[in-house]
GROMACS .gro file of C-alpha atoms in nm:
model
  326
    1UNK     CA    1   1.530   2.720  10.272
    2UNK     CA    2   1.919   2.589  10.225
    3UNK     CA    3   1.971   2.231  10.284
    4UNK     CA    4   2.268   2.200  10.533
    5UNK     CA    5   2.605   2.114  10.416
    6UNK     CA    6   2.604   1.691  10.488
    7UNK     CA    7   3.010   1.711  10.489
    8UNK     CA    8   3.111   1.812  10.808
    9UNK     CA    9   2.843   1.586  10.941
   10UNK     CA   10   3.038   1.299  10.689
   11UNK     CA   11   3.376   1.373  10.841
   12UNK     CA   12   3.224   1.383  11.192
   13UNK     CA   13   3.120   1.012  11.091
   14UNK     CA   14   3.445   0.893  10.959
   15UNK     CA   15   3.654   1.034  11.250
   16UNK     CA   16   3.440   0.825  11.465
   17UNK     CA   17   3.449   0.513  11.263
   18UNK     CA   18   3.821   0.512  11.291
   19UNK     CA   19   3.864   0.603  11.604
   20UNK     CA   20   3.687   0.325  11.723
   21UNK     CA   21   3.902   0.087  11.520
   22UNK     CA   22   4.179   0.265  11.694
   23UNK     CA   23   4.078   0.253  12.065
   24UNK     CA   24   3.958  -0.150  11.975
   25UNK     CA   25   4.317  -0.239  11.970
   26UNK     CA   26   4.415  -0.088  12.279
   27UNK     CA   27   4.082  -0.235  12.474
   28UNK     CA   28   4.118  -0.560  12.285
   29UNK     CA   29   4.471  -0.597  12.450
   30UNK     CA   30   4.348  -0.611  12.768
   31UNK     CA   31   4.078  -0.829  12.749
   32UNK     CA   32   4.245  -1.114  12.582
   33UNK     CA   33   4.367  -1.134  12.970
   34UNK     CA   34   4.009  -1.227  13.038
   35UNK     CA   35   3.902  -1.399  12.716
   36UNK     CA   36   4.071  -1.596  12.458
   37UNK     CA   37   4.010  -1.458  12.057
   38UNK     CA   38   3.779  -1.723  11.957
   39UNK     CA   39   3.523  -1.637  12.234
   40UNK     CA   40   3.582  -1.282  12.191
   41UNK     CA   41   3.502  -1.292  11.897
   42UNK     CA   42   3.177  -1.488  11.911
   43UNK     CA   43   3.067  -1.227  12.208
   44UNK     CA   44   3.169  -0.949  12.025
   45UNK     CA   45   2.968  -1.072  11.784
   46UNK     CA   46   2.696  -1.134  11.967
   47UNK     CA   47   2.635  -0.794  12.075
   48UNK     CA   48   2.681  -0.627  11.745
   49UNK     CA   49   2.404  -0.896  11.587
   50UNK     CA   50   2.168  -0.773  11.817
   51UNK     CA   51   2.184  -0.429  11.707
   52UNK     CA   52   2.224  -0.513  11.340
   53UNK     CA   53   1.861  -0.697  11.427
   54UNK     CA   54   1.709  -0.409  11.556
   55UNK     CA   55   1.803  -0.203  11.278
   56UNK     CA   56   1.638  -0.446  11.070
   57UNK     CA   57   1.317  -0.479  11.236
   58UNK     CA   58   1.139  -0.168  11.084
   59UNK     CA   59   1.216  -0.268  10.749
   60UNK     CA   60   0.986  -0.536  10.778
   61UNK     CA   61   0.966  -0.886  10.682
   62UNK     CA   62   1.180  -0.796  10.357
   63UNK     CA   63   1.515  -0.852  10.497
   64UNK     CA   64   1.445  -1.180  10.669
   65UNK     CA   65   1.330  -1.312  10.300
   66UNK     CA   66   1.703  -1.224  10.147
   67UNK     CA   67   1.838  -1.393  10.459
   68UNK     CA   68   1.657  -1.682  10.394
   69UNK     CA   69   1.725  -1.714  10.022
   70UNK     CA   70   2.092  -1.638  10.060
   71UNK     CA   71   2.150  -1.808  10.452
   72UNK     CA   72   2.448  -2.022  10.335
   73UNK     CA   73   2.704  -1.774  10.117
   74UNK     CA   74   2.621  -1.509  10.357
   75UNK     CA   75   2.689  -1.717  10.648
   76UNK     CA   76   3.059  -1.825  10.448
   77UNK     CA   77   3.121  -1.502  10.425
   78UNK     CA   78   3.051  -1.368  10.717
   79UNK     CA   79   3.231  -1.631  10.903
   80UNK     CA   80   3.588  -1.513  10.678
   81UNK     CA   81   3.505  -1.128  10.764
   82UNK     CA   82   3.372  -1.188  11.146
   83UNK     CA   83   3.548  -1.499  11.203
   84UNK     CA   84   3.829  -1.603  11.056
   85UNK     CA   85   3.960  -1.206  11.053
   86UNK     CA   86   3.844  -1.139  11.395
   87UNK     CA   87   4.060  -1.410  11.528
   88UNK     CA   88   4.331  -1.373  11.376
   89UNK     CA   89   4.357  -1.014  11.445
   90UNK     CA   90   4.334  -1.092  11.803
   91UNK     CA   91   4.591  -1.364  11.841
   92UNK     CA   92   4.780  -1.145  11.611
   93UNK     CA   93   4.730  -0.839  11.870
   94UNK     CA   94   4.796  -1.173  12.160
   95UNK     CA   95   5.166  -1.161  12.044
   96UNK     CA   96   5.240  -0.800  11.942
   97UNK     CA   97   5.094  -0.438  12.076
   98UNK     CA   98   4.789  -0.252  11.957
   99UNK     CA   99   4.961   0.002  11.728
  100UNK     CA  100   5.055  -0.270  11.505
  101UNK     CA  101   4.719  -0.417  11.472
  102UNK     CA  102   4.625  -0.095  11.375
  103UNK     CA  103   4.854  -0.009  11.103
  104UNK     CA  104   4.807  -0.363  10.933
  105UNK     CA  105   4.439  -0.285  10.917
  106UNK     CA  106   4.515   0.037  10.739
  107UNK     CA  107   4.689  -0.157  10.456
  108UNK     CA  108   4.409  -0.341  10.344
  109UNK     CA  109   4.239  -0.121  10.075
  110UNK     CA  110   4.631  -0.172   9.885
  111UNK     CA  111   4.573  -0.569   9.925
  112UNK     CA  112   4.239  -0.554   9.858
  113UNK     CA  113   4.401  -0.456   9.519
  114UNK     CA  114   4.672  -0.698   9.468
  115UNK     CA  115   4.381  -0.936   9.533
  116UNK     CA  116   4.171  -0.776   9.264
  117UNK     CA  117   4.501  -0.829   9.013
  118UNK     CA  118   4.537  -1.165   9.126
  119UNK     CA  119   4.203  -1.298   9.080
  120UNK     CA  120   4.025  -1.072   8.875
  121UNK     CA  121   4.298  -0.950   8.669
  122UNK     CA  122   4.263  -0.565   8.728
  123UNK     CA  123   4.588  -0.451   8.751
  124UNK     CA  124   4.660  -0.126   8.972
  125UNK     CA  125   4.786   0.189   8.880
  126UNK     CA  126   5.187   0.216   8.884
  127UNK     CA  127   5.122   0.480   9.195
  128UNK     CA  128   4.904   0.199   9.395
  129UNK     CA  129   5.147  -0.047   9.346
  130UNK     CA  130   5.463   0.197   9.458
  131UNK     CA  131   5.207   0.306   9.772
  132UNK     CA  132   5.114  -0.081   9.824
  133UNK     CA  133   5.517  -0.162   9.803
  134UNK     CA  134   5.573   0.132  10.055
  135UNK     CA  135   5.295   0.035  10.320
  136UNK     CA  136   5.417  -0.316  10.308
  137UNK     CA  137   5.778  -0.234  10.364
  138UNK     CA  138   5.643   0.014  10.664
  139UNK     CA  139   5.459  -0.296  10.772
  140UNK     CA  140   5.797  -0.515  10.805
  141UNK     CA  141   5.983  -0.203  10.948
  142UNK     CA  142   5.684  -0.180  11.243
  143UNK     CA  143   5.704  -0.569  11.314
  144UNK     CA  144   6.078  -0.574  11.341
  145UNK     CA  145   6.142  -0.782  11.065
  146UNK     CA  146   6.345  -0.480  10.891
  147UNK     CA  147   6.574  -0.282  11.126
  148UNK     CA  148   6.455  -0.520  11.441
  149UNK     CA  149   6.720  -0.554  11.612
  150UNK     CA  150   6.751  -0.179  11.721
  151UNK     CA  151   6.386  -0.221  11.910
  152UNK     CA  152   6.189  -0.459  12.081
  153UNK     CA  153   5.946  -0.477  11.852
  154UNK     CA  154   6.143  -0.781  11.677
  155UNK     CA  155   5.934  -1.011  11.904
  156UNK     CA  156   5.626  -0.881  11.744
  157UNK     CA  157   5.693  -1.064  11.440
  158UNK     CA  158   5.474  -1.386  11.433
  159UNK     CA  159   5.161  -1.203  11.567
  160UNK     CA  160   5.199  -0.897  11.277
  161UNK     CA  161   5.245  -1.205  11.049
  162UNK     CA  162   4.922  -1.364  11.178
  163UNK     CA  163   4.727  -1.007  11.156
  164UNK     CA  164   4.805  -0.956  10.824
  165UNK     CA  165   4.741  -1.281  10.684
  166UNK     CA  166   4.392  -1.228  10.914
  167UNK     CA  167   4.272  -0.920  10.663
  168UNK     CA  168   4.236  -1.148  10.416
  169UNK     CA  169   3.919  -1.304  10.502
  170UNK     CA  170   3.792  -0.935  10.554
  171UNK     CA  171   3.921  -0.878  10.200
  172UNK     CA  172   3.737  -1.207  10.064
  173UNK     CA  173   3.415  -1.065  10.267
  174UNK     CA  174   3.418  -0.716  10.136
  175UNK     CA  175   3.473  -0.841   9.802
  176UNK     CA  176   3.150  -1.067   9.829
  177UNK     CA  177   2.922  -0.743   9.862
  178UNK     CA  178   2.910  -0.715   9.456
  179UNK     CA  179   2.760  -1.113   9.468
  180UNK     CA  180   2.457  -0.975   9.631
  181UNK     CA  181   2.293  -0.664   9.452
  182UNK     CA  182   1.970  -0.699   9.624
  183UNK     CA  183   2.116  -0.568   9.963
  184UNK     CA  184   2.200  -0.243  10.054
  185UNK     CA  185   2.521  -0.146  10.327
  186UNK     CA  186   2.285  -0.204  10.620
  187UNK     CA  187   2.173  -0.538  10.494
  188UNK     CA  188   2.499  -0.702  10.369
  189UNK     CA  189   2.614  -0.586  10.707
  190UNK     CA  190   2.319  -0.714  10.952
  191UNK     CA  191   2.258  -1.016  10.753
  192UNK     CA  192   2.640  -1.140  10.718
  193UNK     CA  193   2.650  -1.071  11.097
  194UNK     CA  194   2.328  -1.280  11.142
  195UNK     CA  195   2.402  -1.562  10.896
  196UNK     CA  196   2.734  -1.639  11.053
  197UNK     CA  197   2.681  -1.627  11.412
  198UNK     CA  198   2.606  -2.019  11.449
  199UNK     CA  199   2.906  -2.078  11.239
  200UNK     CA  200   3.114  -1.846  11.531
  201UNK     CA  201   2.957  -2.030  11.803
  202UNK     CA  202   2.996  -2.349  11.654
  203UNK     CA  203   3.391  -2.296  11.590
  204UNK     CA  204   3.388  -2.141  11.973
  205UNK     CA  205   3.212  -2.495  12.105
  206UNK     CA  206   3.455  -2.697  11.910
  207UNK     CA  207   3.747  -2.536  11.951
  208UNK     CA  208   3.739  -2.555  12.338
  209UNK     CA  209   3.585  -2.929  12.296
  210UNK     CA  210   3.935  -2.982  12.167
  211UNK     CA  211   4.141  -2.800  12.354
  212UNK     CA  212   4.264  -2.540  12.109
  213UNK     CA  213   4.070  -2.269  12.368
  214UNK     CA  214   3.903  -2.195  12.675
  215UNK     CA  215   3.557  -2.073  12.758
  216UNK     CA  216   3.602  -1.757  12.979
  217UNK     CA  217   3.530  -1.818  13.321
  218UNK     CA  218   3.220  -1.643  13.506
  219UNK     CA  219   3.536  -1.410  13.710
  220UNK     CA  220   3.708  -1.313  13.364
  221UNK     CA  221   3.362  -1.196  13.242
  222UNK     CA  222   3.285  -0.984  13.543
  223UNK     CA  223   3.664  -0.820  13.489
  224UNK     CA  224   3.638  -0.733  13.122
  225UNK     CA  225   3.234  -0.671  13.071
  226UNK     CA  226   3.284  -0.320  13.018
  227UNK     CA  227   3.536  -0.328  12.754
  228UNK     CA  228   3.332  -0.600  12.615
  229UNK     CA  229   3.047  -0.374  12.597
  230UNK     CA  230   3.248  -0.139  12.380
  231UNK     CA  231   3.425  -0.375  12.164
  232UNK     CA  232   3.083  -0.577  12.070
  233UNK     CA  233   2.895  -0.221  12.038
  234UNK     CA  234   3.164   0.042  11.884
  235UNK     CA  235   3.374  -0.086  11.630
  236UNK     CA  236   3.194  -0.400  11.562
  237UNK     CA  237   2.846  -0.196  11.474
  238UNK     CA  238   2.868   0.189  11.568
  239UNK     CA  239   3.224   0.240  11.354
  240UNK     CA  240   3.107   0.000  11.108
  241UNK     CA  241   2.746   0.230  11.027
  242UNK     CA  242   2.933   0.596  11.074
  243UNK     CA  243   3.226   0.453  10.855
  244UNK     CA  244   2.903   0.348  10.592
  245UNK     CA  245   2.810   0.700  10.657
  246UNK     CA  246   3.098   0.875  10.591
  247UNK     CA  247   3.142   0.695  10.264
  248UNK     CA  248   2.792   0.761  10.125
  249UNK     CA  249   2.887   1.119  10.210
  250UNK     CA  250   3.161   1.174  10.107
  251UNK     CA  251   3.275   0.960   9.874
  252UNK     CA  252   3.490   0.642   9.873
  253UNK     CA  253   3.816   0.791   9.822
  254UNK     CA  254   3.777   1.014  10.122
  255UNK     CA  255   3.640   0.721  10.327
  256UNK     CA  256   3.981   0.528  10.228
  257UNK     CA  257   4.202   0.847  10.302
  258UNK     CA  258   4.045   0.851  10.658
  259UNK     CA  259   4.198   0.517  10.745
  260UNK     CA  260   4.514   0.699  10.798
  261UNK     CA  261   4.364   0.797  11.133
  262UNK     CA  262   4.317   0.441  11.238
  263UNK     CA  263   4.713   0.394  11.333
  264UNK     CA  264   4.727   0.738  11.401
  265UNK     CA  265   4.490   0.735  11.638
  266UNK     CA  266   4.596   0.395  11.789
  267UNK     CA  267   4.909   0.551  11.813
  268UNK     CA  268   4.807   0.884  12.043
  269UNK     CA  269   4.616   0.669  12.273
  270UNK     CA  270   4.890   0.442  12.364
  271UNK     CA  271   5.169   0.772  12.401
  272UNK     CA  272   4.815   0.887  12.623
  273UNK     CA  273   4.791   0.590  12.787
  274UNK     CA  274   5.226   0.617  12.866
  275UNK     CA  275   5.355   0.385  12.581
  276UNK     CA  276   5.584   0.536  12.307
  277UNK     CA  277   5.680   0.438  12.023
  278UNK     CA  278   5.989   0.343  11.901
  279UNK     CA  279   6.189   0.511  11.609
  280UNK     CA  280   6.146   0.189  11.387
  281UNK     CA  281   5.738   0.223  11.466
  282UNK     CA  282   5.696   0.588  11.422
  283UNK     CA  283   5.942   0.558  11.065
  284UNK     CA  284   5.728   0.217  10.989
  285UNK     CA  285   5.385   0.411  11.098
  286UNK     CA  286   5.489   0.708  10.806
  287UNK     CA  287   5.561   0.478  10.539
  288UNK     CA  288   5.195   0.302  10.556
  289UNK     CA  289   5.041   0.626  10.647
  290UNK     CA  290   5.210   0.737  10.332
  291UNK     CA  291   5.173   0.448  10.153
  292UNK     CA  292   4.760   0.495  10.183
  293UNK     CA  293   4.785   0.892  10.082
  294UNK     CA  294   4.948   0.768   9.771
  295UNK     CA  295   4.669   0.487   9.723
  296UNK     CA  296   4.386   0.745   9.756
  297UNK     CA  297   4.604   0.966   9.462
  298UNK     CA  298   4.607   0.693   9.292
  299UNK     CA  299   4.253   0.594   9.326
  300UNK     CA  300   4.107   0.975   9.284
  301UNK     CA  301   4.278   0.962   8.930
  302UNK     CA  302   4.172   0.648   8.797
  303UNK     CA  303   3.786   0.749   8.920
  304UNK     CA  304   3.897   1.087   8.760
  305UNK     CA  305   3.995   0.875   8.429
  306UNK     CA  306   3.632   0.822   8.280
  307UNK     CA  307   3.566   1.196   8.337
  308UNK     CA  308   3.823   1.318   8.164
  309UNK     CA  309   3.753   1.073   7.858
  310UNK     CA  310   3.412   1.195   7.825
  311UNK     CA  311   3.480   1.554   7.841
  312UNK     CA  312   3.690   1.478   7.517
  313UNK     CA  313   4.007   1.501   7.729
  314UNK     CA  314   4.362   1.423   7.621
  315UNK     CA  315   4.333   1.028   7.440
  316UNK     CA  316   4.673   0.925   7.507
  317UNK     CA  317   4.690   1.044   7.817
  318UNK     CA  318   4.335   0.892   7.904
  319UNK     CA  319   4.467   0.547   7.783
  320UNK     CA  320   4.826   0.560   7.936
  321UNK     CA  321   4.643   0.636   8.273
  322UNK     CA  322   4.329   0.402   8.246
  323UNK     CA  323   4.509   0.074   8.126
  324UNK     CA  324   4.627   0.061   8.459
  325UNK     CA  325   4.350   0.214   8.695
  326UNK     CA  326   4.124  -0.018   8.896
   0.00000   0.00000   0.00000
């Protein structure tokens, strides 16, 4: 008896993951009516640690052990991928519109890389440094801060800023998955969702003990629980599993090629929803969309490289192309 073909089931996975991340920016918007980012975040949150628990719970009491041996770096860095990203990203998406949130998101695989080359000294490929240079220049031509005065989108400028500065804690957090070996997807993901959650509700208590935000009021809560629901549920822990999915199934490069539907899909929900775009979005939009097809060329030959080598391919051509792959 055949075993079924896993792909279509893979890409099935993937178009959910990102759609989620799409539609999060559009119900986000709304809700930070209701609820200010710091508590949003800690209830989104919340939710998604509850489900990450019970995913846990038939894998016994192993999981629990790791997350008491490794409580404290888990907890740091789940506090810069949950916390410090999470709010930004929301008083990022506080001063601009959803479709931007969404197309800064899709440039972090090419700063993940300029991260790697800054602190681990890999340098990228020359094609994922032309596709990073591209996305960020699509980036500035989205926010306004190329071109802005022909749209309204110049205003948007300080919150893109904040966004993107935002993905680097997710960077620093995704980067921390090598540090633990011992856990799987599902664990680094439940346990730096578990770990953290006193540090979210900690900097939720104190930053309303200061001032710096408000507590949502019993009348806000009742207005926005339903898009609560979704945000804690589907892209904090439904997208986060299919997008897991999708990669085991496909393959990394695929996974990052399918973040081109994050904007994208951002985008069609907002011209469904009766907002269009502006020429300076839809030109900035194709340049990061671009700018990511270029990264995943660049990142399908340099995982391409060691293949060739050991099939006795071309030398000089191995080592032009693999002193710069990642």
């Amino acid at each position: 008896m055949s075993t079924a073909n896993p792909r279509p089931l893979g890409i099935a996975a993937l178009l959910l993951a990102t759609s989620g991340w799409g539609a999060m920016f559009l119900v986000g918007k709304d809700v930070l009516h209701h609820v200010e980012p710091v508590w949003l975040t800690l209830i989104r949150y919340s939710m998604s640690a509850l489900l990450f628990a019970a995913l846990l719970l038939p894998r016994g009491a192993a999981p629990w052990r790791k997350l008491r041996l490794h409580a404290l770096p888990l907890a740091l860095r789940g506090a810069a991928g949950f916390g410090v990203f999470s709010v930004m990203l929301f008083v990022g998406l506080a001063h601009s519109v959803p479709s931007h949130g969404a197309v800064i998101v899709a440039t972090t695989p090419m700063t993940t890389q300029l991260m790697r080359w800054a602190f681990d000294g890999v340098r990228p490929a020359r094609l994922a440094l032309l596709a990073t240079a591209l996305a960020l220049a699509g980036v500035a031509m989205v926010s306004g801060l190329l071109f802005g005065g022909a749209s309204s989108a110049g205003s948007t400028l300080f919150g893109d800023a904040v966004a993107f500065a935002g993905t680097l804690g997710w960077i620093w957090y995704t980067r921390g998955a090598a540090r633990f070996p011992a856990l799987d997807v599902v664990e680094y993901s439940a346990l730096t969702v578990l770990a953290s959650w006193p540090l979210l509700l900690a900097g939720a208590l104190l930053a309303t003990a200061f001032g710096a935000s408000h507590a949502p009021s019993a009348e806000g809560l009742r207005l926005s629980w339903h898009a609560l629901l979704f945000v804690g549920l589907v892209p904090s822990a439904i997208s986060v599993l299919a997008f897991n999915y999708g990669v085991r199934t496909l393959g990394a490069v695929t996974g990052t090629a399918f973040l081109n539907f994050v904007p994208v899909s951002a985008l069609l929900m907002g011209v469904a929803l009766g907002k269009l775009p502006s020429a300076n979005e839809l030109a900035g939009m194709a340049m990061v969309v671009g700018g990511l097809l270029l990264h995943t060329a660049a990142s399908r030959r340099a995982a391409a490289a060691p293949a060739a080598r050991a099939a006795g391919g071309n030398t000089a051509g191995y080592r032009a192309c693999g002193a710069s792959a990642r």
